[in-house]
Coordinates of C-alpha atoms in Angstrom, one line a residue:
X1 CA -10.0 -5.8 14.1
X2 CA -6.9 -4.1 15.4
X3 CA -5.3 -5.0 18.7
X4 CA -4.9 -2.1 21.0
X5 CA -1.4 -0.6 21.4
X6 CA 1.1 -3.3 20.4
X7 CA 3.7 -2.5 23.1
X8 CA 1.2 -3.0 25.9
X9 CA -0.2 -6.0 24.1
X10 CA 3.2 -7.7 24.1
X11 CA 3.6 -7.1 27.9
X12 CA 0.2 -8.7 28.5
X13 CA 1.1 -11.7 26.4
X14 CA 4.2 -12.3 28.5
X15 CA 2.1 -12.2 31.7
X16 CA -0.5 -14.5 30.2
X17 CA 2.1 -17.1 29.1
X18 CA 3.3 -17.2 32.7
X19 CA -0.2 -17.4 34.1
X20 CA -1.2 -20.2 31.7
X21 CA 2.0 -22.2 32.2
X22 CA 0.5 -25.0 34.2
X23 CA -2.6 -25.3 32.0
X24 CA -0.3 -25.2 28.9
X25 CA 1.6 -28.2 30.3
X26 CA -1.7 -30.0 30.8
X27 CA -2.8 -29.2 27.3
X28 CA 0.5 -30.4 25.9
X29 CA 0.2 -33.7 27.8
X30 CA -3.2 -34.0 26.1
X31 CA -1.6 -33.5 22.8
X32 CA -3.0 -30.0 22.3
X33 CA -1.5 -26.5 22.0
X34 CA -2.6 -23.5 24.0
X35 CA -3.3 -19.9 22.9
X36 CA -4.5 -17.5 25.7
X37 CA -6.5 -15.7 22.9
X38 CA -5.8 -12.2 24.0
X39 CA -7.9 -9.8 21.9
X40 CA -9.5 -6.4 21.9
X41 CA -12.6 -6.3 24.1
X42 CA -15.8 -6.5 22.1
X43 CA -17.4 -3.6 23.9
X44 CA -15.8 -0.6 25.8
X45 CA -17.6 -1.5 29.0
X46 CA -15.7 -4.8 29.1
X47 CA -12.4 -2.9 29.3
X48 CA -9.5 -2.9 26.9
X49 CA -8.7 -6.6 26.4
X50 CA -10.5 -9.9 26.6
X51 CA -8.8 -13.3 27.3
X52 CA -10.8 -16.2 25.9
X53 CA -8.3 -19.0 26.2
X54 CA -10.0 -20.6 29.2
X55 CA -13.1 -21.6 27.1
X56 CA -11.0 -23.4 24.5
X57 CA -8.7 -25.0 27.1
X58 CA -11.7 -26.4 29.0
X59 CA -12.6 -28.6 26.1
X60 CA -9.1 -29.9 25.8
X61 CA -8.3 -30.7 29.4
X62 CA -11.9 -31.5 30.5
X63 CA -12.3 -28.9 33.2
X64 CA -14.9 -26.2 33.8
X65 CA -13.9 -22.9 32.0
X66 CA -14.8 -20.7 34.9
X67 CA -12.6 -22.8 37.2
X68 CA -9.7 -22.4 34.7
X69 CA -10.3 -18.7 34.4
X70 CA -10.3 -18.2 38.2
X71 CA -7.0 -20.1 38.4
X72 CA -5.5 -17.8 35.6
X73 CA -6.7 -14.7 37.4
X74 CA -5.0 -15.8 40.7
X75 CA -1.8 -16.3 38.8
X76 CA -2.1 -12.9 37.1
X77 CA -2.6 -11.2 40.4
X78 CA 0.7 -12.6 41.7
X79 CA 2.6 -11.0 38.8
X80 CA 3.9 -7.6 39.8
X81 CA 4.5 -6.4 36.2
X82 CA 0.9 -7.3 35.4
X83 CA -0.4 -5.4 38.5
X84 CA 1.6 -2.3 37.4
X85 CA 0.0 -2.5 34.0
X86 CA -3.6 -3.4 34.6
X87 CA -6.4 -3.0 37.1
X88 CA -7.6 -6.3 38.7
X89 CA -8.9 -8.7 36.1
X90 CA -12.6 -9.5 36.0
X91 CA -14.3 -12.8 35.3
X92 CA -17.3 -12.6 33.0
X93 CA -19.8 -15.1 31.5
X94 CA -18.8 -18.7 31.2
X95 CA -15.0 -18.0 31.5
X96 CA -14.0 -14.7 29.8
X97 CA -11.4 -12.6 31.5
X98 CA -11.7 -8.8 31.0
X99 CA -8.7 -6.6 31.4
X100 CA -8.5 -2.8 31.7
X101 CA -5.2 -0.9 31.3
X102 CA -4.4 1.4 34.2
X103 CA -4.6 5.1 33.5
X104 CA -1.0 5.5 34.6
X105 CA 0.1 2.9 32.0
X106 CA -1.8 4.7 29.3
X107 CA -0.1 8.0 30.2
X108 CA 3.3 6.4 30.2
X109 CA 2.8 5.0 26.8
X110 CA 1.4 8.3 25.5
X111 CA 4.5 10.1 26.8
X112 CA 6.7 7.6 24.9
X113 CA 4.8 8.3 21.7
X114 CA 5.1 12.1 22.1
X115 CA 8.9 11.8 22.2
X116 CA 9.2 9.3 19.5
X117 CA 9.5 10.5 15.9
X118 CA 8.2 7.0 14.8
X119 CA 5.1 7.5 17.0
X120 CA 5.5 4.1 18.7
X121 CA 5.8 2.1 15.5
X122 CA 8.6 -0.4 16.0
X123 CA 11.5 -0.4 13.5
X124 CA 12.5 -3.7 12.0
X125 CA 15.7 -5.0 13.7
X126 CA 18.2 -7.7 12.8
X127 CA 19.2 -8.6 16.4
X128 CA 19.1 -12.4 15.7
X129 CA 21.6 -12.4 12.9
X130 CA 24.6 -10.5 11.7
X131 CA 23.4 -10.7 8.1
X132 CA 21.8 -7.6 6.6
X133 CA 18.0 -7.7 6.2
X134 CA 17.1 -8.5 2.6
X135 CA 15.4 -5.7 0.6
X136 CA 11.8 -5.8 -0.3
X137 CA 10.8 -5.1 -4.0
X138 CA 7.5 -3.5 -4.7
X139 CA 6.7 -3.8 -8.4
X140 CA 4.0 -1.3 -9.4
X141 CA 2.6 1.2 -11.9
X142 CA 4.1 -0.4 -15.0
X143 CA 2.6 1.6 -17.9
X144 CA 3.4 0.7 -21.6
X145 CA 5.7 2.8 -23.8
X146 CA 3.8 4.6 -26.6
X147 CA 0.6 4.6 -24.6
X148 CA -0.7 7.3 -22.2
X149 CA -1.2 6.5 -18.6
X150 CA -4.9 6.0 -17.9
X151 CA -7.2 5.6 -14.9
X152 CA -6.3 1.9 -14.8
X153 CA -2.7 2.8 -13.9
X154 CA -3.9 4.9 -11.0
X155 CA -4.7 2.0 -8.7
X156 CA -1.4 0.2 -9.2
X157 CA 0.6 3.4 -8.8
X158 CA -0.9 4.7 -5.6
X159 CA -1.5 1.4 -3.9
X160 CA 2.1 0.3 -4.7
X161 CA 3.4 3.7 -3.5
X162 CA 1.5 3.5 -0.2
X163 CA 2.7 -0.1 0.5
X164 CA 6.3 1.0 -0.3
X165 CA 6.0 4.0 2.1
X166 CA 4.7 1.8 4.9
X167 CA 7.5 -0.7 4.5
X168 CA 10.1 2.0 4.4
X169 CA 8.7 3.6 7.5
X170 CA 9.1 0.3 9.3
X171 CA 12.7 0.3 8.4
X172 CA 13.0 -2.0 5.4
X173 CA 15.1 -1.3 2.4
X174 CA 12.5 -1.0 -0.4
X175 CA 13.3 -1.1 -4.1
X176 CA 10.4 0.6 -6.0
X177 CA 10.5 -0.9 -9.5
X178 CA 8.5 0.3 -12.5
X179 CA 8.3 -2.7 -14.8
X180 CA 7.4 -0.7 -17.9
X181 CA 6.4 -2.4 -21.2
X182 CA 9.3 -1.3 -23.3
X183 CA 10.1 -4.3 -25.4
X184 CA 8.4 -6.7 -27.8
X185 CA 6.2 -6.8 -30.9
X186 CA 4.6 -3.4 -30.4
X187 CA 7.9 -1.7 -31.1
X188 CA 8.3 -3.6 -34.4
X189 CA 4.9 -2.4 -35.4
X190 CA 5.4 1.2 -34.3
X191 CA 8.9 1.6 -35.9
X192 CA 7.7 0.0 -39.1
X193 CA 4.7 2.3 -39.3
X194 CA 6.7 5.5 -38.4
X195 CA 9.2 4.6 -41.2
X196 CA 6.3 4.9 -43.6
X197 CA 4.6 8.0 -42.4
X198 CA 7.2 10.1 -40.5
X199 CA 10.6 8.5 -40.6
X200 CA 12.4 11.6 -39.1
X201 CA 10.6 10.9 -35.8
X202 CA 12.9 7.9 -35.4
X203 CA 16.0 10.0 -35.5
X204 CA 14.9 13.3 -34.0
X205 CA 14.0 13.6 -30.3
X206 CA 10.5 15.0 -29.3
X207 CA 9.5 15.5 -32.9
X208 CA 6.0 14.2 -32.2
X209 CA 4.0 14.5 -28.9
X210 CA 2.7 11.6 -26.8
X211 CA -0.8 12.1 -28.1
X212 CA 0.3 11.7 -31.7
X213 CA 2.5 8.7 -30.7
X214 CA -0.5 7.0 -29.2
X215 CA -2.5 7.7 -32.3
X216 CA 0.3 6.3 -34.5
X217 CA 0.4 3.2 -32.3
X218 CA -3.4 2.6 -32.8
X219 CA -3.0 2.9 -36.6
X220 CA 0.1 0.6 -36.5
X221 CA -1.9 -2.0 -34.6
X222 CA -4.8 -1.9 -37.1
X223 CA -2.4 -2.2 -40.0
X224 CA -0.6 -5.1 -38.3
X225 CA -4.0 -6.9 -37.9
X226 CA -5.1 -6.2 -41.5
X227 CA -1.9 -6.4 -43.6
X228 CA 0.1 -9.6 -43.7
X229 CA 3.1 -7.8 -45.4
X230 CA 3.1 -5.1 -42.7
X231 CA 3.0 -7.9 -40.2
X232 CA 6.0 -9.6 -41.7
X233 CA 7.9 -6.3 -41.8
X234 CA 7.1 -5.6 -38.2
X235 CA 8.4 -9.1 -37.0
X236 CA 11.6 -8.5 -39.0
X237 CA 12.0 -5.2 -37.3
X238 CA 11.6 -6.9 -33.9
X239 CA 14.4 -9.3 -34.8
X240 CA 16.6 -6.4 -35.8
X241 CA 15.9 -4.8 -32.5
X242 CA 16.7 -8.0 -30.5
X243 CA 19.9 -8.5 -32.5
X244 CA 21.1 -5.0 -31.6
X245 CA 20.7 -3.2 -34.9
X246 CA 22.0 0.3 -34.3
X247 CA 19.3 2.2 -36.2
X248 CA 16.5 0.1 -34.6
X249 CA 17.9 0.6 -31.1
X250 CA 18.2 4.4 -31.6
X251 CA 14.6 4.6 -32.8
X252 CA 13.5 2.4 -29.8
X253 CA 15.5 4.7 -27.4
X254 CA 13.8 7.8 -28.7
X255 CA 10.3 6.4 -28.4
X256 CA 11.0 5.2 -24.9
X257 CA 12.4 8.5 -23.8
X258 CA 9.4 10.4 -25.2
X259 CA 7.0 8.3 -23.2
X260 CA 9.2 8.4 -20.2
X261 CA 9.0 12.2 -20.1
X262 CA 5.2 12.1 -20.1
X263 CA 5.1 9.4 -17.4
X264 CA 7.4 11.5 -15.2
X265 CA 5.0 14.5 -15.4
X266 CA 2.3 12.3 -13.9
X267 CA 4.6 10.8 -11.2
X268 CA 5.7 14.3 -10.2
X269 CA 2.1 15.4 -9.7
X270 CA 1.4 12.3 -7.7
X271 CA 4.7 12.6 -5.7
X272 CA 5.7 9.1 -6.8
X273 CA 9.3 7.9 -6.7
X274 CA 10.2 4.9 -8.9
X275 CA 13.2 3.2 -10.3
X276 CA 12.4 2.3 -13.9
X277 CA 13.5 -1.2 -14.9
X278 CA 11.5 -2.2 -18.0
X279 CA 11.1 -5.5 -19.8
X280 CA 14.2 -4.8 -21.9
X281 CA 16.4 -5.0 -18.8
X282 CA 15.7 -8.7 -18.5
X283 CA 16.2 -9.4 -22.2
X284 CA 19.8 -10.7 -21.7
X285 CA 18.6 -13.2 -19.1
X286 CA 15.8 -14.9 -21.1
X287 CA 17.9 -17.7 -22.5
X288 CA 19.2 -18.4 -19.0
X289 CA 15.6 -19.1 -18.0
X290 CA 15.2 -21.6 -20.8
X291 CA 18.6 -23.3 -20.0
X292 CA 17.8 -23.5 -16.2
X293 CA 14.4 -25.0 -16.8
X294 CA 15.7 -27.4 -19.4
X295 CA 18.5 -28.7 -17.1
X296 CA 16.0 -29.2 -14.3
X297 CA 13.8 -31.3 -16.6
X298 CA 10.8 -29.0 -16.3
X299 CA 10.7 -27.9 -20.0
X300 CA 8.5 -30.0 -22.4
X301 CA 8.2 -29.4 -26.1
X302 CA 4.6 -29.0 -27.2
X303 CA 3.8 -28.1 -30.8
X304 CA 7.3 -26.7 -31.2
X305 CA 7.1 -24.4 -28.1
X306 CA 9.0 -24.9 -24.9
X307 CA 6.6 -25.2 -22.0
X308 CA 6.3 -26.1 -18.4
X309 CA 3.0 -28.0 -17.6
X310 CA 1.5 -26.6 -14.5
X311 CA 0.5 -28.6 -11.5
X312 CA -3.1 -28.3 -10.3
X313 CA -4.1 -26.0 -13.1
X314 CA -6.1 -27.6 -15.8
X315 CA -8.0 -26.6 -19.0
X316 CA -11.5 -27.5 -20.0
X317 CA -10.6 -31.0 -21.0
X318 CA -9.0 -31.7 -17.6
X319 CA -5.4 -31.6 -19.0
X320 CA -2.6 -29.7 -17.3
X321 CA -2.2 -26.2 -18.8
X322 CA 1.2 -25.3 -20.2
X323 CA 3.1 -22.1 -19.4
X324 CA 4.9 -21.2 -22.7
X325 CA 8.4 -20.1 -22.0
X326 CA 9.7 -20.0 -25.5
X327 CA 7.5 -19.8 -28.6
X328 CA 7.8 -22.1 -31.6
X329 CA 9.5 -19.3 -33.6
X330 CA 12.1 -19.0 -30.8
X331 CA 10.6 -15.8 -29.4
X332 CA 9.8 -15.1 -25.8
X333 CA 6.7 -13.7 -24.0
X334 CA 5.6 -12.0 -20.8
X335 CA 5.9 -15.2 -18.8
X336 CA 9.5 -15.6 -19.8
X337 CA 10.3 -12.0 -18.9
X338 CA 8.6 -12.4 -15.5
X339 CA 10.5 -15.6 -14.8
X340 CA 13.8 -13.8 -15.7
X341 CA 12.8 -11.0 -13.4
X342 CA 12.1 -13.3 -10.5
X343 CA 15.3 -15.2 -11.0
X344 CA 17.3 -11.9 -11.1
X345 CA 15.5 -10.3 -8.2
X346 CA 16.1 -13.2 -5.8
X347 CA 19.7 -13.9 -6.7
X348 CA 22.4 -12.2 -4.6
X349 CA 24.3 -9.1 -5.8
X350 CA 26.2 -8.5 -8.1
X351 CA 24.1 -10.8 -10.2
X352 CA 20.8 -9.8 -8.8
X353 CA 18.9 -7.8 -6.1
X354 CA 19.0 -10.4 -3.3
X355 CA 15.4 -9.6 -2.4
X356 CA 13.6 -11.3 0.5
X357 CA 10.1 -10.3 -0.5
X358 CA 8.7 -9.3 -3.9
X359 CA 5.3 -7.6 -4.1
X360 CA 3.5 -7.3 -7.5
X361 CA 0.7 -4.7 -7.6
X362 CA -1.4 -5.4 -10.6
X363 CA -5.1 -5.8 -11.5
X364 CA -6.9 -9.0 -10.4
X365 CA -7.1 -10.1 -14.0
X366 CA -3.5 -11.2 -13.8
X367 CA -3.9 -13.5 -10.8
X368 CA -3.7 -16.7 -12.9
X369 CA -0.6 -15.4 -14.7
X370 CA 1.3 -14.7 -11.5
X371 CA 0.0 -18.0 -9.9
X372 CA 1.5 -19.8 -12.8
X373 CA 4.8 -17.9 -12.9
X374 CA 5.2 -18.3 -9.1
X375 CA 4.7 -22.0 -9.4
X376 CA 7.3 -22.5 -12.0
X377 CA 9.8 -20.3 -10.0
X378 CA 9.1 -22.5 -6.9
X379 CA 9.5 -25.8 -8.8
X380 CA 12.8 -24.4 -10.3
X381 CA 13.9 -23.8 -6.7
X382 CA 14.7 -20.2 -7.4
X383 CA 12.9 -19.0 -4.3
X384 CA 15.2 -19.2 -1.2
X385 CA 13.8 -20.2 2.1
X386 CA 11.8 -17.5 3.9
X387 CA 11.5 -15.4 0.7
X388 CA 8.0 -14.5 -0.4
X389 CA 6.4 -13.7 -3.8
X390 CA 3.1 -12.0 -3.4
X391 CA 0.6 -10.8 -5.9
X392 CA -1.4 -7.8 -4.6
X393 CA -4.5 -7.7 -6.9
X394 CA -7.0 -4.8 -7.2
X395 CA -10.4 -4.4 -8.9
X396 CA -11.7 -2.0 -11.5
X397 CA -12.4 1.7 -11.3
X398 CA -16.0 2.1 -12.3
X399 CA -18.2 5.0 -13.1
X400 CA -21.2 5.9 -11.0
X401 CA -23.3 3.7 -13.4
X402 CA -21.3 0.7 -12.1
X403 CA -19.6 0.1 -15.5
X404 CA -15.9 0.5 -16.3
X405 CA -15.0 4.2 -16.1
X406 CA -14.8 5.7 -19.6
X407 CA -15.2 9.1 -21.3
X408 CA -18.5 10.0 -22.9
X409 CA -17.0 8.9 -26.2
X410 CA -16.4 5.5 -24.7
X411 CA -12.6 5.8 -24.4
X412 CA -10.5 5.0 -21.4
X413 CA -10.1 8.0 -19.1
X414 CA -6.6 9.5 -19.3
X415 CA -5.0 9.9 -15.9
X416 CA -3.9 13.4 -16.7
X417 CA -7.4 14.5 -17.5
X418 CA -8.8 12.9 -14.3
X419 CA -6.3 14.8 -12.1
X420 CA -6.9 18.0 -14.0
X421 CA -10.7 17.7 -13.4
X422 CA -10.2 16.9 -9.7
X423 CA -8.0 20.0 -9.2
X424 CA -10.4 22.2 -11.1
X425 CA -13.4 21.0 -9.1
X426 CA -11.5 21.6 -5.9
X427 CA -10.6 25.1 -7.0
X428 CA -14.2 26.0 -7.8
X429 CA -15.3 24.8 -4.4
X430 CA -12.5 26.8 -2.6
X431 CA -13.2 30.0 -4.5
X432 CA -16.9 29.6 -3.6
X433 CA -16.1 29.2 0.1
X434 CA -13.7 32.1 0.1
X435 CA -16.4 34.3 -1.5
X436 CA -19.0 33.2 1.1
X437 CA -16.6 33.9 4.0
X438 CA -15.5 37.2 2.4
X439 CA -11.9 36.0 2.6
X440 CA -9.2 37.2 0.2
X441 CA -6.3 34.8 -0.6
X442 CA -3.5 34.9 -3.2
X443 CA -3.8 33.0 -6.4
X444 CA -0.8 31.0 -5.3
X445 CA -2.6 29.9 -2.1
X446 CA -5.7 29.0 -4.1
X447 CA -3.7 26.9 -6.6
X448 CA -1.7 25.2 -3.9
X449 CA -4.7 24.2 -1.8
X450 CA -6.8 23.1 -4.8
X451 CA -4.0 20.9 -6.1
X452 CA -3.4 19.4 -2.7
X453 CA -7.1 18.7 -2.1
X454 CA -7.8 17.5 -5.6
X455 CA -5.0 15.0 -5.9
X456 CA -5.3 14.0 -2.2
X457 CA -9.0 13.3 -2.8
X458 CA -8.4 11.1 -5.8
X459 CA -5.8 9.1 -3.9
X460 CA -7.8 8.7 -0.7
X461 CA -11.0 7.7 -2.6
X462 CA -9.1 4.9 -4.1
X463 CA -7.0 3.8 -1.1
X464 CA -9.9 3.9 1.3
X465 CA -11.6 1.1 -0.6
X466 CA -10.6 -2.5 -0.1
X467 CA -8.3 -2.9 -3.1
X468 CA -9.6 -6.4 -3.9
X469 CA -13.0 -5.0 -5.0
X470 CA -14.2 -2.7 -7.7
X471 CA -15.1 0.8 -6.6
X472 CA -17.2 3.6 -8.1
X473 CA -15.5 6.8 -8.9
X474 CA -17.4 10.0 -7.8
X475 CA -15.9 13.5 -7.7
X476 CA -18.7 14.7 -5.5
X477 CA -18.1 12.1 -2.9
X478 CA -14.3 12.3 -2.8
X479 CA -14.3 16.1 -2.6
X480 CA -16.9 16.3 0.2
X481 CA -15.9 17.8 3.6
X482 CA -18.1 15.2 5.2
X483 CA -17.5 11.5 5.5
X484 CA -14.5 9.3 5.0
X485 CA -12.7 11.6 2.5
X486 CA -9.3 13.3 2.2
X487 CA -10.9 16.8 2.6
X488 CA -12.4 15.7 5.9
X489 CA -9.0 14.5 7.2
X490 CA -7.2 17.6 5.9
X491 CA -9.7 19.8 7.5
X492 CA -9.1 18.1 10.9
X493 CA -5.4 18.7 10.5
X494 CA -6.0 22.4 9.6
X495 CA -8.2 22.7 12.7
X496 CA -5.4 21.3 14.9
X497 CA -2.9 23.6 13.3
X498 CA -5.1 26.5 14.3
X499 CA -5.3 25.2 17.8
X500 CA -1.5 25.0 17.9
X501 CA -1.0 28.5 16.6
X502 CA -3.4 29.9 19.3
X503 CA -1.9 27.7 22.0
X504 CA 1.6 29.1 21.5
X505 CA 4.8 27.5 22.6
X506 CA 4.6 25.1 25.5
X507 CA 6.7 22.3 27.0
X508 CA 4.5 19.2 27.5
X509 CA 7.3 17.5 29.5
X510 CA 7.7 20.2 32.1
X511 CA 4.6 19.0 34.0
X512 CA 3.2 15.5 34.2
X513 CA 0.3 14.8 31.9
X514 CA -3.1 14.7 33.8
X515 CA -6.4 13.6 32.4
X516 CA -9.8 13.3 34.0
X517 CA -12.5 13.4 31.3
X518 CA -13.9 10.3 29.5
X519 CA -13.4 12.0 26.1
X520 CA -9.7 12.3 26.9
X521 CA -9.2 8.6 27.6
X522 CA -11.2 7.7 24.5
X523 CA -8.8 9.8 22.4
X524 CA -5.8 8.4 24.1
X525 CA -6.9 4.8 23.4
X526 CA -7.5 5.7 19.8
X527 CA -4.0 7.3 19.4
X528 CA -2.3 4.3 20.9
X529 CA -3.7 2.0 18.2
X530 CA -1.4 3.5 15.5
X531 CA 1.5 1.1 15.8
X532 CA -0.7 -2.0 15.4
X533 CA -2.5 -0.5 12.4
X534 CA 0.8 -0.1 10.6
X535 CA 1.8 -3.7 11.4
X536 CA -1.5 -4.9 10.1
X537 CA -1.0 -2.9 6.8
X538 CA 2.5 -4.4 6.5
X539 CA 1.2 -7.9 6.8
X540 CA -2.0 -7.6 4.8
X541 CA -1.0 -5.0 2.3
X542 CA -4.3 -3.3 2.6
X543 CA -4.0 0.5 2.8
X544 CA -7.7 0.9 3.4
X545 CA -7.0 -0.3 7.0
X546 CA -4.9 2.8 7.6
X547 CA -7.6 5.0 6.0
X548 CA -10.3 3.6 8.3
X549 CA -8.1 4.2 11.3
X550 CA -7.3 7.8 10.3
X551 CA -11.0 8.5 9.7
X552 CA -12.0 7.1 13.1
X553 CA -9.1 9.1 14.8
X554 CA -10.4 12.3 13.2
X555 CA -13.9 11.6 14.3
X556 CA -12.7 10.9 17.9
X557 CA -10.6 14.0 18.0
X558 CA -13.5 16.2 16.7
X559 CA -15.8 14.8 19.4
X560 CA -13.1 15.5 22.0
X561 CA -12.5 19.1 20.9
X562 CA -16.2 19.9 20.6
X563 CA -16.9 18.6 24.1
X564 CA -13.8 19.5 26.1
X565 CA -12.2 23.0 26.3
X566 CA -8.5 23.1 25.3
X567 CA -7.2 26.6 25.0
X568 CA -9.5 28.0 27.8
X569 CA -8.6 25.2 30.2
X570 CA -6.5 25.8 33.3
X571 CA -3.1 24.1 33.8
X572 CA -2.2 21.3 33.9
X573 CA -5.3 20.3 31.8
X574 CA -4.5 22.9 29.1
X575 CA -1.0 21.5 28.4
X576 CA -2.2 17.9 28.7
X577 CA -4.9 18.5 26.1
X578 CA -2.6 20.4 23.9
X579 CA -0.3 17.4 24.0
X580 CA -3.2 15.2 22.8
X581 CA -3.8 17.8 20.0
X582 CA -0.1 17.5 19.1
X583 CA 0.0 13.7 19.0
X584 CA -3.2 13.6 17.0
X585 CA -1.7 16.0 14.5
X586 CA 1.5 14.0 14.2
X587 CA -0.3 10.7 13.7
X588 CA -2.7 12.1 11.1
X589 CA 0.1 13.8 9.3
X590 CA 2.3 10.7 9.3
X591 CA -0.7 8.5 8.3
X592 CA -1.6 10.7 5.3
X593 CA 2.1 10.8 4.3
X594 CA 2.1 7.0 4.3
X595 CA -0.8 7.1 1.9
X596 CA 1.1 9.6 -0.3
X597 CA -1.2 12.5 0.6
X598 CA 0.3 16.0 1.2
X599 CA -1.2 18.1 4.1
X600 CA -2.1 21.7 4.6
X601 CA -1.8 24.2 7.5
X602 CA -4.7 26.3 6.1
X603 CA -7.4 25.7 3.6

């Protein structure tokens, strides 16, 4: 549940702290702490806020809650700043205090938002220290070289992008890292196989396309599993690669570049900005991880492998599970690379990134892996005080049958194909509506609108779900103009754009804003929630919170516009209502931008 308008909320908390001062002292003497419990009112008829602290305090200091609430109300009424902000507080039930913000205060806050390019969302500041705020790393997308991006990469990519956008909007320095799988045994397999079937592909750029490369990888994997000699040759190729063999490195570079070009095509379509830093980047630091852990006494040899035995994580027999850091053959694994990445990302420049928060956006199946890696990093004391490591898990994308989304042939859906189909379906729908409306538009217009709607619909359908759960993918639902969908929100924006065009130029600050209709006040209150919604998303890393808010705002605006005349109203109502239209447009547009969704003026 969102608090209403954070700026006003903060002022109220200050007034309540003063009003509760005497009771807080009594609670402290009783060995208890006090929270005024300011929260959003449970029903509109109770006002804007509800103060429930009197009920909790009554049990602590053994006084009737209504008596405490009456005392608090008397203290509040003595506070001039509170009286400027709120109507007289009302006592309800056994000791609830209901608060309603004055219309003048709402208009004042609305005016601030209209002038503020950040729409009331506070920017992070560093007023308490001269040190620069530490950057935040968002680690997301992370496809594997020599494999095509599939629907499973969709969630990591767009969830991570939205989180990065919100954090950047708040003012943080955000490093968007793409931890691609560009190192390891798979390259030994692939290079060995290509030497046998098409060796010129290892010396000539773009000789084979990504589809053929994926096919070669599958065949290489099968031969690796079935042929011991091929397996041995592949491992020897990995050793040559790790030792810096010139020919092996050139072959690896060509394969990576070919995949990278294909990834970029997807990122361009999705408007995703990333800094690629693959597993290979951390290769020089892997032995440092082993050395550090060994010096700290955390490494234990187990069957020839170097391990850290985890605390609180046990296997079937009740024994502590090991996290293998170096294999018995001297090689390294994903855990080693992730430990090296954490160590590098938290160290200060020039030997690291100096991050203060690292967010990993991956599927929920990797939860145990990250829990283990984070534990080792903590025990190694690599995590500075106040720095946070967070795994942001997400569920599966399912078909409408509730099973993992696959093609009819049973293969994983390629992300490219999914986006193509979304755009084509949007195009068919647009052309049908244009025909029904007897409208003529250029092919360029149709292509632009269908691409914007198709890709926006795919993104929004995913982001509007709680990321921790699986969700069922449905083109029909996501492309609908009704319900909690991208097309519904885009249409609301197009509607407002039309109002603005007809409304012409006006200066909303020449005359004071005036409102008198209930629908106006309902829309104002909804608009003033935007700042707190953003703060909630920053804390919880749940983009669906923002989606829910934007949908509710769109519904509230549509009810307002359907019931209240805007363009035909007389002044000052006309300008005041156009101001509400303008702020609604700005909030919706910014909200969709934070989800990575482009908007339209016409559709």
